[in-house]
Short mmCIF file of C-alpha atoms in Angstrom, two decimals:
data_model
loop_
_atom_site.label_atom_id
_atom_site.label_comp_id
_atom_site.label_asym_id
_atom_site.label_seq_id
_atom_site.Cartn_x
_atom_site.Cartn_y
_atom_site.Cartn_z
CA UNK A 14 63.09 11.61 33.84
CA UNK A 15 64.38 11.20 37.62
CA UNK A 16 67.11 13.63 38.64
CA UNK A 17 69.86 12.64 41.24
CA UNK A 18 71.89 9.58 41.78
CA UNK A 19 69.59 6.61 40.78
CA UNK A 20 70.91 2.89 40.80
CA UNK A 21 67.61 1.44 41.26
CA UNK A 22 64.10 1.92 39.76
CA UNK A 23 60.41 0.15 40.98
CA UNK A 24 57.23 0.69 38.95
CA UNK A 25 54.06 -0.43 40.38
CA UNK A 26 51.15 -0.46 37.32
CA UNK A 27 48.03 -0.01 39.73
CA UNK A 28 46.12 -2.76 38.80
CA UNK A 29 47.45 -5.25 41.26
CA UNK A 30 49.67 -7.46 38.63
CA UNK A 31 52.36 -5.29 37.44
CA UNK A 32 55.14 -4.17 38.52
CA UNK A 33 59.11 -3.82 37.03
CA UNK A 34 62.47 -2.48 37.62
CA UNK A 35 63.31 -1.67 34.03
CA UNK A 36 64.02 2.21 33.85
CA UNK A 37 61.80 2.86 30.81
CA UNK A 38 59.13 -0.23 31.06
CA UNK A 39 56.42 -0.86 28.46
CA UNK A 40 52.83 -2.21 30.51
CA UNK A 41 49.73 -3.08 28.30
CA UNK A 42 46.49 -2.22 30.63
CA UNK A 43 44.38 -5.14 29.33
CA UNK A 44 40.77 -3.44 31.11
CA UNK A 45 39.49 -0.43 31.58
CA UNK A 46 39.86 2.26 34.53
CA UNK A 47 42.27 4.29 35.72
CA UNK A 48 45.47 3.21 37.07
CA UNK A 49 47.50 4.99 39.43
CA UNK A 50 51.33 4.58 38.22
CA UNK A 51 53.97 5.27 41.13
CA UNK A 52 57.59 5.06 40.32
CA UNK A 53 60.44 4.55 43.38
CA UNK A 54 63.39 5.71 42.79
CA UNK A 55 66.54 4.82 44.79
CA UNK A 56 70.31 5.49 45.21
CA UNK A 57 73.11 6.23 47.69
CA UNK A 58 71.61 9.53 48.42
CA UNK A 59 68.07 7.85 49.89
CA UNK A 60 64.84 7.37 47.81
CA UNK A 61 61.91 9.12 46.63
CA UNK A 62 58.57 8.50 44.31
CA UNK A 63 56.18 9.72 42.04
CA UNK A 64 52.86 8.94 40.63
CA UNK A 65 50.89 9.46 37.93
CA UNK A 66 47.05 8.57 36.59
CA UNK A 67 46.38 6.54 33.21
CA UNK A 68 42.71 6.34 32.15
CA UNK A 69 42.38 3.31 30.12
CA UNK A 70 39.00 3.00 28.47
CA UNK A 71 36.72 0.47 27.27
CA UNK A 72 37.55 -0.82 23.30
CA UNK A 73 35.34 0.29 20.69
CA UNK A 74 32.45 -2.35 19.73
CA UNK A 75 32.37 -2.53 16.44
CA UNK A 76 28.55 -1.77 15.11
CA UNK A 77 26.30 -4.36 13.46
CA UNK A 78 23.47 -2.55 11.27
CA UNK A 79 20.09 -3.32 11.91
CA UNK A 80 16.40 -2.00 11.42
CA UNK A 81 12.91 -2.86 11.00
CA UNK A 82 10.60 -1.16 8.54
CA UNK A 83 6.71 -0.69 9.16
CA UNK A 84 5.21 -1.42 6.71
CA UNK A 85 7.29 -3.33 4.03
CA UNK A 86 4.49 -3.46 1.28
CA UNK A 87 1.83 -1.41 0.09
CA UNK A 88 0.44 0.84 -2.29
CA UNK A 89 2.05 3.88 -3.26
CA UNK A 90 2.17 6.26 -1.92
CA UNK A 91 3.28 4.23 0.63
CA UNK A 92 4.82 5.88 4.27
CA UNK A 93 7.53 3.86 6.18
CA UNK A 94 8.87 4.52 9.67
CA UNK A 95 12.14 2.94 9.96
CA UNK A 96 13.63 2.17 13.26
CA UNK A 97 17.17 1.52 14.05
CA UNK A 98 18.13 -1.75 15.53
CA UNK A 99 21.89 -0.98 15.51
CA UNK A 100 24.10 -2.33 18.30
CA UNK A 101 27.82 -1.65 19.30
CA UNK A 102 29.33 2.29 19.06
CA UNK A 103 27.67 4.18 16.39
CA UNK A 104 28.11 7.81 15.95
CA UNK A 105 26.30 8.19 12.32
CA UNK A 106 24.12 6.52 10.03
CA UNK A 107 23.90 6.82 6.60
CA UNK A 108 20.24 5.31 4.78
CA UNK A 109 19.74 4.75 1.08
CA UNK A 110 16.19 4.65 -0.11
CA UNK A 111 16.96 2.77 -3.16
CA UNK A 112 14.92 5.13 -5.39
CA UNK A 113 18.18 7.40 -6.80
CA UNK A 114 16.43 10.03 -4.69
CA UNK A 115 16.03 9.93 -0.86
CA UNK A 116 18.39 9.35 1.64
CA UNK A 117 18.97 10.39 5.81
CA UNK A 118 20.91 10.32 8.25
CA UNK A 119 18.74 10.38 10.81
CA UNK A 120 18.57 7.14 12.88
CA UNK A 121 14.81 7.01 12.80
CA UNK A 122 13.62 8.51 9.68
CA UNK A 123 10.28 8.17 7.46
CA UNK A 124 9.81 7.97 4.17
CA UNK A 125 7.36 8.00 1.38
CA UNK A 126 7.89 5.90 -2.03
CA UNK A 127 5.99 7.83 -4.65
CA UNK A 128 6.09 5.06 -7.56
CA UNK A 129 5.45 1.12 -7.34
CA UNK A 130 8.47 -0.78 -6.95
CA UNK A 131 10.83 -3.26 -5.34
CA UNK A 132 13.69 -0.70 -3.48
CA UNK A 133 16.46 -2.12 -1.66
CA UNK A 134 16.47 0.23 1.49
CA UNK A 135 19.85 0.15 3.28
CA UNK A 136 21.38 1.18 6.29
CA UNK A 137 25.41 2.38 6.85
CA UNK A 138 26.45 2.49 10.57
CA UNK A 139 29.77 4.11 11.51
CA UNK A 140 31.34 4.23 14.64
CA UNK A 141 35.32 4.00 16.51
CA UNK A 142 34.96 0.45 16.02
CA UNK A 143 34.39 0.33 12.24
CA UNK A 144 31.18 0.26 9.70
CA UNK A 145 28.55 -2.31 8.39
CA UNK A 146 25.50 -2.19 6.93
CA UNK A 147 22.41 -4.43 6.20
CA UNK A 148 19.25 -3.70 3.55
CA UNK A 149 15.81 -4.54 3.22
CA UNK A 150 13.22 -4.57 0.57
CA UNK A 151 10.31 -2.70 0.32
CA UNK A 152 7.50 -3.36 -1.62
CA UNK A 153 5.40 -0.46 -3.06
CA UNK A 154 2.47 -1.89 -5.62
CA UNK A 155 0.76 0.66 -7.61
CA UNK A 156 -2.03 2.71 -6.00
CA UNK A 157 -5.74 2.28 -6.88
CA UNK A 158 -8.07 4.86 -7.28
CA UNK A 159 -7.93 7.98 -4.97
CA UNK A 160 -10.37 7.14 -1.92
CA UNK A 161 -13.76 8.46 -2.72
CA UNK A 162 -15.51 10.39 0.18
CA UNK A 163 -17.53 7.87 1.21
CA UNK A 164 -21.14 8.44 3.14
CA UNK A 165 -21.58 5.58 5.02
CA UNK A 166 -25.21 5.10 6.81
CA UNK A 167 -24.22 4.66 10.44
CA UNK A 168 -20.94 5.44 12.35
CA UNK A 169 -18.37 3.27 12.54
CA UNK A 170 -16.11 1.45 14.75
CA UNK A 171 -12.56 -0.03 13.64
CA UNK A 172 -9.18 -1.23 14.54
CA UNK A 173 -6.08 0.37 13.06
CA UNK A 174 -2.41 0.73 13.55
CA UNK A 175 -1.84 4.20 11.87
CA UNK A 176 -0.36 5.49 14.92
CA UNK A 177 2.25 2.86 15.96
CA UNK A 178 0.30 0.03 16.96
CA UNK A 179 -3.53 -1.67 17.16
CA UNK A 180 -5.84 0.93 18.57
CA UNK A 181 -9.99 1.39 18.46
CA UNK A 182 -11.04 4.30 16.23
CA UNK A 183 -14.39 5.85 15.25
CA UNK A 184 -15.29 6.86 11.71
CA UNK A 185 -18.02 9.21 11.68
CA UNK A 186 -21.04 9.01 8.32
CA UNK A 187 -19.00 11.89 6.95
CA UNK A 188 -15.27 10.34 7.50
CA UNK A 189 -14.08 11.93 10.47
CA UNK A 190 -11.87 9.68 12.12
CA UNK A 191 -11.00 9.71 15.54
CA UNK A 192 -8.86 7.82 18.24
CA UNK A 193 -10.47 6.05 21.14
CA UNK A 194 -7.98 4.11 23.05
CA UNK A 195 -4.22 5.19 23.92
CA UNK A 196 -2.30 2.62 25.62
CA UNK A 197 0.22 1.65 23.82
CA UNK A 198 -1.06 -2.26 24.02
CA UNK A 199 -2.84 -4.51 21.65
CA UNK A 200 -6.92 -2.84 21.72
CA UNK A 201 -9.06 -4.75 18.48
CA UNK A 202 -12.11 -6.48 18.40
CA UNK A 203 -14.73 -3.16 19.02
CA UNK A 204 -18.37 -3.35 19.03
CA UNK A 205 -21.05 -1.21 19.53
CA UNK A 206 -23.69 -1.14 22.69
CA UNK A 207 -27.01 -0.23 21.96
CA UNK A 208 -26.31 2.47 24.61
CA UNK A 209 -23.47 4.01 22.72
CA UNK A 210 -20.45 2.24 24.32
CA UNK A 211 -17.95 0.29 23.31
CA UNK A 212 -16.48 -3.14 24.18
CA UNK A 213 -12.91 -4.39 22.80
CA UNK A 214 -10.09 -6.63 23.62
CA UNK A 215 -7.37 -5.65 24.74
CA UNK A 216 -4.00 -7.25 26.62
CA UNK A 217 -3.42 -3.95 28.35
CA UNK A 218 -2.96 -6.12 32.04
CA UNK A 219 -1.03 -8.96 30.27
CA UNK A 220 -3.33 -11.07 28.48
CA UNK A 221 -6.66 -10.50 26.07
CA UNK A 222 -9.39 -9.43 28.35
CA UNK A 223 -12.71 -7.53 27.50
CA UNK A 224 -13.09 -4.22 28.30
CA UNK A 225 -15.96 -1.62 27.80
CA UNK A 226 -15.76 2.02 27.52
CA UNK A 227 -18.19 4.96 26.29
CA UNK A 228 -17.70 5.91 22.56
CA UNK A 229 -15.44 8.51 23.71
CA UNK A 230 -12.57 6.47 25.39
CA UNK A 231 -14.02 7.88 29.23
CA UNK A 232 -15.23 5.24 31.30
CA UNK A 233 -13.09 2.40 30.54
CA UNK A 234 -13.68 -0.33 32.71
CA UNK A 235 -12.44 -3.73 32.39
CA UNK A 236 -15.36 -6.56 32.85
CA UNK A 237 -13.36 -10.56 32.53
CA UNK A 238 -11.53 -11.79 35.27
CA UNK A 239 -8.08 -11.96 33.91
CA UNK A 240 -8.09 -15.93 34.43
CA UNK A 241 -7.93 -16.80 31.09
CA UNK A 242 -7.85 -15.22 27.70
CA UNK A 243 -11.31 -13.66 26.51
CA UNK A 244 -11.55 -12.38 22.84
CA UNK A 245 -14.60 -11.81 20.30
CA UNK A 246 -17.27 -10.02 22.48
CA UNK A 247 -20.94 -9.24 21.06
CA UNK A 248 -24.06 -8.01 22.61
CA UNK A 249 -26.85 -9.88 22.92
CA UNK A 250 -30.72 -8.78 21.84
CA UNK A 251 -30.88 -8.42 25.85
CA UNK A 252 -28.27 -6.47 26.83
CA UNK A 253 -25.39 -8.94 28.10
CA UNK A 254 -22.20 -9.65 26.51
CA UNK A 255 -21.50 -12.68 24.44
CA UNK A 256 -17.35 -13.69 24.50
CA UNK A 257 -14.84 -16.65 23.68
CA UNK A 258 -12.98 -17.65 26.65
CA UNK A 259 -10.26 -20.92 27.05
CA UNK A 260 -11.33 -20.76 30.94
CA UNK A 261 -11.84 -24.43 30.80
CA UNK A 262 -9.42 -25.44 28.03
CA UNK A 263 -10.59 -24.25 24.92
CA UNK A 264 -12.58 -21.80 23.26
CA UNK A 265 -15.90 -21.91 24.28
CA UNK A 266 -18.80 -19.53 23.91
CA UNK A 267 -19.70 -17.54 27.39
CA UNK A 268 -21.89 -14.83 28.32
CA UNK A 269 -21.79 -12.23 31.03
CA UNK A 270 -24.20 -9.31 32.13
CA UNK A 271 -22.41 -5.81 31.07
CA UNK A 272 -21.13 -5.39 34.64
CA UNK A 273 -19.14 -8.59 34.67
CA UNK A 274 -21.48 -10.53 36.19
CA UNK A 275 -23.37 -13.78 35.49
CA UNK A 276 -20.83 -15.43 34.23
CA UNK A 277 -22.76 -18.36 32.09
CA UNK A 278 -20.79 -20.95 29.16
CA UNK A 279 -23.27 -21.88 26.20
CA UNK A 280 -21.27 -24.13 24.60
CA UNK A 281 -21.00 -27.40 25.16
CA UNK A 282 -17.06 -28.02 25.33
CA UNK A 283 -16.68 -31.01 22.54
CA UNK A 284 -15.30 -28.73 20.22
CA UNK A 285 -13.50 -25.25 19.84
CA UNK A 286 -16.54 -22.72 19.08
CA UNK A 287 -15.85 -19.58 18.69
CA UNK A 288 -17.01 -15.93 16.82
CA UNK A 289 -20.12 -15.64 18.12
CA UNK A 290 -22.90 -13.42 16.49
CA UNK A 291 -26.36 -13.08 18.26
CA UNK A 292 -29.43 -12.37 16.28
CA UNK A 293 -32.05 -10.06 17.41
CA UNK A 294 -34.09 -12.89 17.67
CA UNK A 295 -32.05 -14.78 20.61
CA UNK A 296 -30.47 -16.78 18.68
CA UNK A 297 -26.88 -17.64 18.05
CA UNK A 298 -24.39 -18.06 14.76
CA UNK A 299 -21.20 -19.59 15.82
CA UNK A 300 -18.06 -21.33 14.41
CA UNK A 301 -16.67 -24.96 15.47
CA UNK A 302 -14.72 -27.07 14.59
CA UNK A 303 -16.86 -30.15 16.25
CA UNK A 304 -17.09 -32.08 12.75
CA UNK A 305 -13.38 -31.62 11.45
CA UNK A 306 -13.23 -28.27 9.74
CA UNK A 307 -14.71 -24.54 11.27
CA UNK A 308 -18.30 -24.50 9.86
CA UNK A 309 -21.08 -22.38 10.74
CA UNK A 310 -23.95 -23.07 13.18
CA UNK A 311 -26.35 -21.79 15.08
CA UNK A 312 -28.18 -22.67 18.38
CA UNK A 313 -30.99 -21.62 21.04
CA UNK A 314 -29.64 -18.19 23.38
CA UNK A 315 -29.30 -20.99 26.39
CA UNK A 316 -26.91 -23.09 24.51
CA UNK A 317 -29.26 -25.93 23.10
CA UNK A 318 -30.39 -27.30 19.55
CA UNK A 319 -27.39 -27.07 17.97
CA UNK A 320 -27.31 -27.33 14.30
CA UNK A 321 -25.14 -27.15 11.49
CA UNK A 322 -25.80 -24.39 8.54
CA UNK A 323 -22.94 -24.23 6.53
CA UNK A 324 -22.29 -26.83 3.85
CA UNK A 325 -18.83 -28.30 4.15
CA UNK A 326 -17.42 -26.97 1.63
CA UNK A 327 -15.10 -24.73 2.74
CA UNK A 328 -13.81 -23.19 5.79
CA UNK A 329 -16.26 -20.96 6.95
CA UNK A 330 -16.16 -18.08 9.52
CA UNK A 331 -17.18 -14.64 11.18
CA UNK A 332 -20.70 -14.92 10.82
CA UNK A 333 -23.15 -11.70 11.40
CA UNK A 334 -26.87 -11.80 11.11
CA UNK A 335 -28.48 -9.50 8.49
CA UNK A 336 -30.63 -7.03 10.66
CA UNK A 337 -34.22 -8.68 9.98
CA UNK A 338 -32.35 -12.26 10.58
CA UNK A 339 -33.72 -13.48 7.41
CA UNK A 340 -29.82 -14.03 5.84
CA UNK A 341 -26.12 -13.93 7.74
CA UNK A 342 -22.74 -12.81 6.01
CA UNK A 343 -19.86 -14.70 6.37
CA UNK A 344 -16.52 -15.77 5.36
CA UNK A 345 -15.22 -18.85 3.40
CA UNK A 346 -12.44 -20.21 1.69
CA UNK A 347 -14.64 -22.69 -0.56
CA UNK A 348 -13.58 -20.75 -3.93
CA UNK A 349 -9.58 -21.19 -2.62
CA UNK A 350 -9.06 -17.51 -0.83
CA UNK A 351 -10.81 -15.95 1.30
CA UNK A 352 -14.41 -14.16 0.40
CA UNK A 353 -17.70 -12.89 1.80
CA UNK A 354 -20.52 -14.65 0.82
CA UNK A 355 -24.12 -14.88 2.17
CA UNK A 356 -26.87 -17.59 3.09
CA UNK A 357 -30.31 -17.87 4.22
CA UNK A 358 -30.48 -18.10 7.97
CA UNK A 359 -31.39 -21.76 7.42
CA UNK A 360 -27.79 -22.21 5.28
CA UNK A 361 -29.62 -22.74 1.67
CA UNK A 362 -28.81 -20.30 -0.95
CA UNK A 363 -25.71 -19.37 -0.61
CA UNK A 364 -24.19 -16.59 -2.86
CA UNK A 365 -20.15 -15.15 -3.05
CA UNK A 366 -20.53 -11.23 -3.34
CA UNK A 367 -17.12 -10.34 -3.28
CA UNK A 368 -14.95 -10.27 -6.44
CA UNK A 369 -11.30 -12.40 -5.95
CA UNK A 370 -9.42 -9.78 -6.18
CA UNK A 371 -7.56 -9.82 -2.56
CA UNK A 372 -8.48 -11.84 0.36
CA UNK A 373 -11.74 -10.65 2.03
CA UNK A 374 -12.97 -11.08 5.57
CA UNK A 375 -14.71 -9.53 8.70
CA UNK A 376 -17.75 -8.71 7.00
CA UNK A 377 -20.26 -6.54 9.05
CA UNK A 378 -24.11 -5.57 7.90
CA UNK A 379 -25.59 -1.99 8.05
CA UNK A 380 -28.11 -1.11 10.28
CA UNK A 381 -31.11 -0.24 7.08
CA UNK A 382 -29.50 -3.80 5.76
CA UNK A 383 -28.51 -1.91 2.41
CA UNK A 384 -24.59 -2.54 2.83
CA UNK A 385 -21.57 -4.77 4.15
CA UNK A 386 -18.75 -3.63 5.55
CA UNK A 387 -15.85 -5.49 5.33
CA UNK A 388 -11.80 -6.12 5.29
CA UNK A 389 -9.77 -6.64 2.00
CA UNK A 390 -6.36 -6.62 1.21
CA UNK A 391 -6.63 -6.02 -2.49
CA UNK A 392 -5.15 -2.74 -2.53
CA UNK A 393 -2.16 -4.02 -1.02
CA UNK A 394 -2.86 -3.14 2.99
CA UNK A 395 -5.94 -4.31 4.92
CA UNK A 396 -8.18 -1.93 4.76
CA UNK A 397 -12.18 -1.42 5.06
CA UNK A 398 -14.87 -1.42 2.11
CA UNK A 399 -17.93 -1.10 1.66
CA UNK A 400 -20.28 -2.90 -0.99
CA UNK A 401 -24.21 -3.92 -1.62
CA UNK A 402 -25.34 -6.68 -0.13
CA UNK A 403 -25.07 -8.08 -3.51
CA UNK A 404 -21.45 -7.22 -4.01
CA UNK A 405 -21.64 -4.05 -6.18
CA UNK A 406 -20.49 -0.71 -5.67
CA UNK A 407 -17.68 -1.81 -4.01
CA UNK A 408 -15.72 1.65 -2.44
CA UNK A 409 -12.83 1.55 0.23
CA UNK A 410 -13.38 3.53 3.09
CA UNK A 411 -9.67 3.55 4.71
CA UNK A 412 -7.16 5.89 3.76
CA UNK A 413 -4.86 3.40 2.63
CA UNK A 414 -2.59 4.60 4.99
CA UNK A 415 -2.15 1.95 7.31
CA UNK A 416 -3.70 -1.75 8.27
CA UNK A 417 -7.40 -0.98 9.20
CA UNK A 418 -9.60 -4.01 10.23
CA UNK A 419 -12.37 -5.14 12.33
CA UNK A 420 -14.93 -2.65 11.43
CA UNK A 421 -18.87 -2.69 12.68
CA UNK A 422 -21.97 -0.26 12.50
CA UNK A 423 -23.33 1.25 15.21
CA UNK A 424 -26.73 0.29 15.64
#
């Protein structure tokens, strides 16, 4: 739009490349930023210039859809927190629950399937660069009975992820539930003191390490070394900690005072022993592997006379003594899925008390030896039960509301 007598024009593009001496040019910016455009015009009456700014700005990314679900299976009602995974420019999302009912736009919402089903959840993401979308499935079984208000004799400690991730919770005789640990790592693994404290695991410094705590979540103090990964502590009948530790390798049975201290292995290192339960007796129920498949055995409080109680014939585990020592609970796979089942301390007599109807683990025995504790997923989610010690009155004690394991008495 220059005025005057012009015989000659120069652009200069501002990005160091272009330039031209066409009166109207056309210039593609290939990168964003903003370009200062000067234009010199010249003719017989001298010269003169201009300038001007372009902003150029990046190019859309054109969104990919993407989102996780926790959890994908249950029993209605079931509660799912979805969480958007979506990269590139997105300005709106669009979900469909799949039911003919729900739907959000939020980008993290939560939402409860009322009915058992298979519902194809999926995800729209819009943005300047375009749409896409991805789907899921989730899972909803149909719910058991309501949970009855169970009375259990002693409190309880458990794991549970209902808020987010694995965390230590107490569960009062009357069901009051309450949240021990914070931390936003990976806490499991709780047991009870005989002084009311707690030990867990936990890789809150980087790795699984045992820490103790009162039954409160004050006091936390953290009592392994952080050389090597610790996991599965129990107290003794006098006061120190037994643990699993790879220190030297591979699992091996230690035990430490409750300070730390006194660091002392049991085990002999020919095999991989591990879950260690100690009587109140002195002596020891532990799992290797030191004949070809994880069996049960059992052996003096310093490590020696080391025999064999389980039978072979199965894959046993997580062995607890009954409270007079006279029987222990464990798992085994003998029957072709998991299930509790009980011996006499010497290994005869052995009994299944659970039923086969989901896969059942981590038992744990009440303090007046009248019940078990234990983990089952046959309502869909892990959750905890309770039964006899001969298998009846079997009544779930979780909520159903998210995975709950690893739960033991106080004593």
């Amino acid at each position: 739009t220059s005025t005057g007598d012009v015989s000659s024009f120069l652009w200069s593009f501002g990005d160091g490349v272009g330039s031209s001496t066409d009166p109207n040019p056309t210039y593609t910016f290939n990168a964003a930023g903003d370009y200062t455009v000067a234009l010199t015009v010249s003719g017989s009456g001298g010269s003169n210039f201009t300038q001007q700014v372009i902003s150029v700005s990046a190019p859309a990314v054109a969104p990919v859809a993407g989102f996780t679900a926790v959890p994908t299976s249950g029993v209605a009602p079931l509660t799912v927190q979805f969480t958007n995974t979506s990269t590139g420019d997105v300005s709106s999302f669009l979900w469909s629950f799949g039911d003919g009912v729900g739907s959000s736009t939020d980008p993290n919402p939560t939402y409860t399937f009322n009915a058992a089903g298979d519902y194809t959840v999926a995800l729209t993401v819009s943005g300047s660069g375009g749409s896409n979308f991805t789907e899921m499935i989730v899972s909803v079984s149909a719910g058991g009975s309501t949970t009855p208000s169970v009375t259990l004799s002693s409190k309880v400690v458990f794991t549970s992820n209902r808020d987010g991730n694995p965390e230590i919770y107490t569960r009062t005789t009357d069901g009051q539930i309450t949240r021990i640990t914070n931390d936003g790592a990976n806490d499991n693994a709780a047991a009870w003191s005989g002084d009311d404290r707690v030990v867990f695991v936990s890789d809150r410094e980087g790795r699984p390490q045992i820490y103790i705590m009162n039954s409160d979540g004050s006091g936390l103090l953290r009592l392994s070394d952080l050389t090597a990964n610790d996991s599965a502590p129990v107290w003794t009948n006098d006061g120190r900690l037994a643990f699993v530790s790879d220190r030297e390798g591979r699992p091996q049975i230690y035990v430490m005072n409750s300070d730390g201290s006194g660091l002392l292995r049991l085990s002999d290192l020919t095999a991989n022993d591990t879950m260690p339960a100690w009587s109140s007796d002195g002596r020891i129920a532990f799992v290797s592997d030191r004949e070809g498949r994880p069996q049960i055995y059992v052996m003096n409080s310093d490590g020696t006379n080391i025999q064999r109680i389980s039978d072979f014939n199965g894959d046993d585990s997580a062995p607890v003594w009954s409270p007079d020592n006279s029987r222990i609970v464990f798992v085994s796979t003998r029957d072709g899925r998991p299930q509790i089942y009980t011996m006499n301390s010497s290994g005869t007599d052995t009994v299944r008390i659970s039923d086969f109807t989901g896969d059942d683990y981590a038992p744990s025995w009440s303090p007046d030896s009248s019940q078990i504790l234990f983990v089952s997923t046959r309502d869909g989610l892990p959750q905890v039960y309770v039964m006899n010690t001969d298998g009846s009155g079997v009544q779930r004690v979780s909520d159903n509301t998210a995975a709950d394991s690893e739960s033991v008495w106080q004593r």
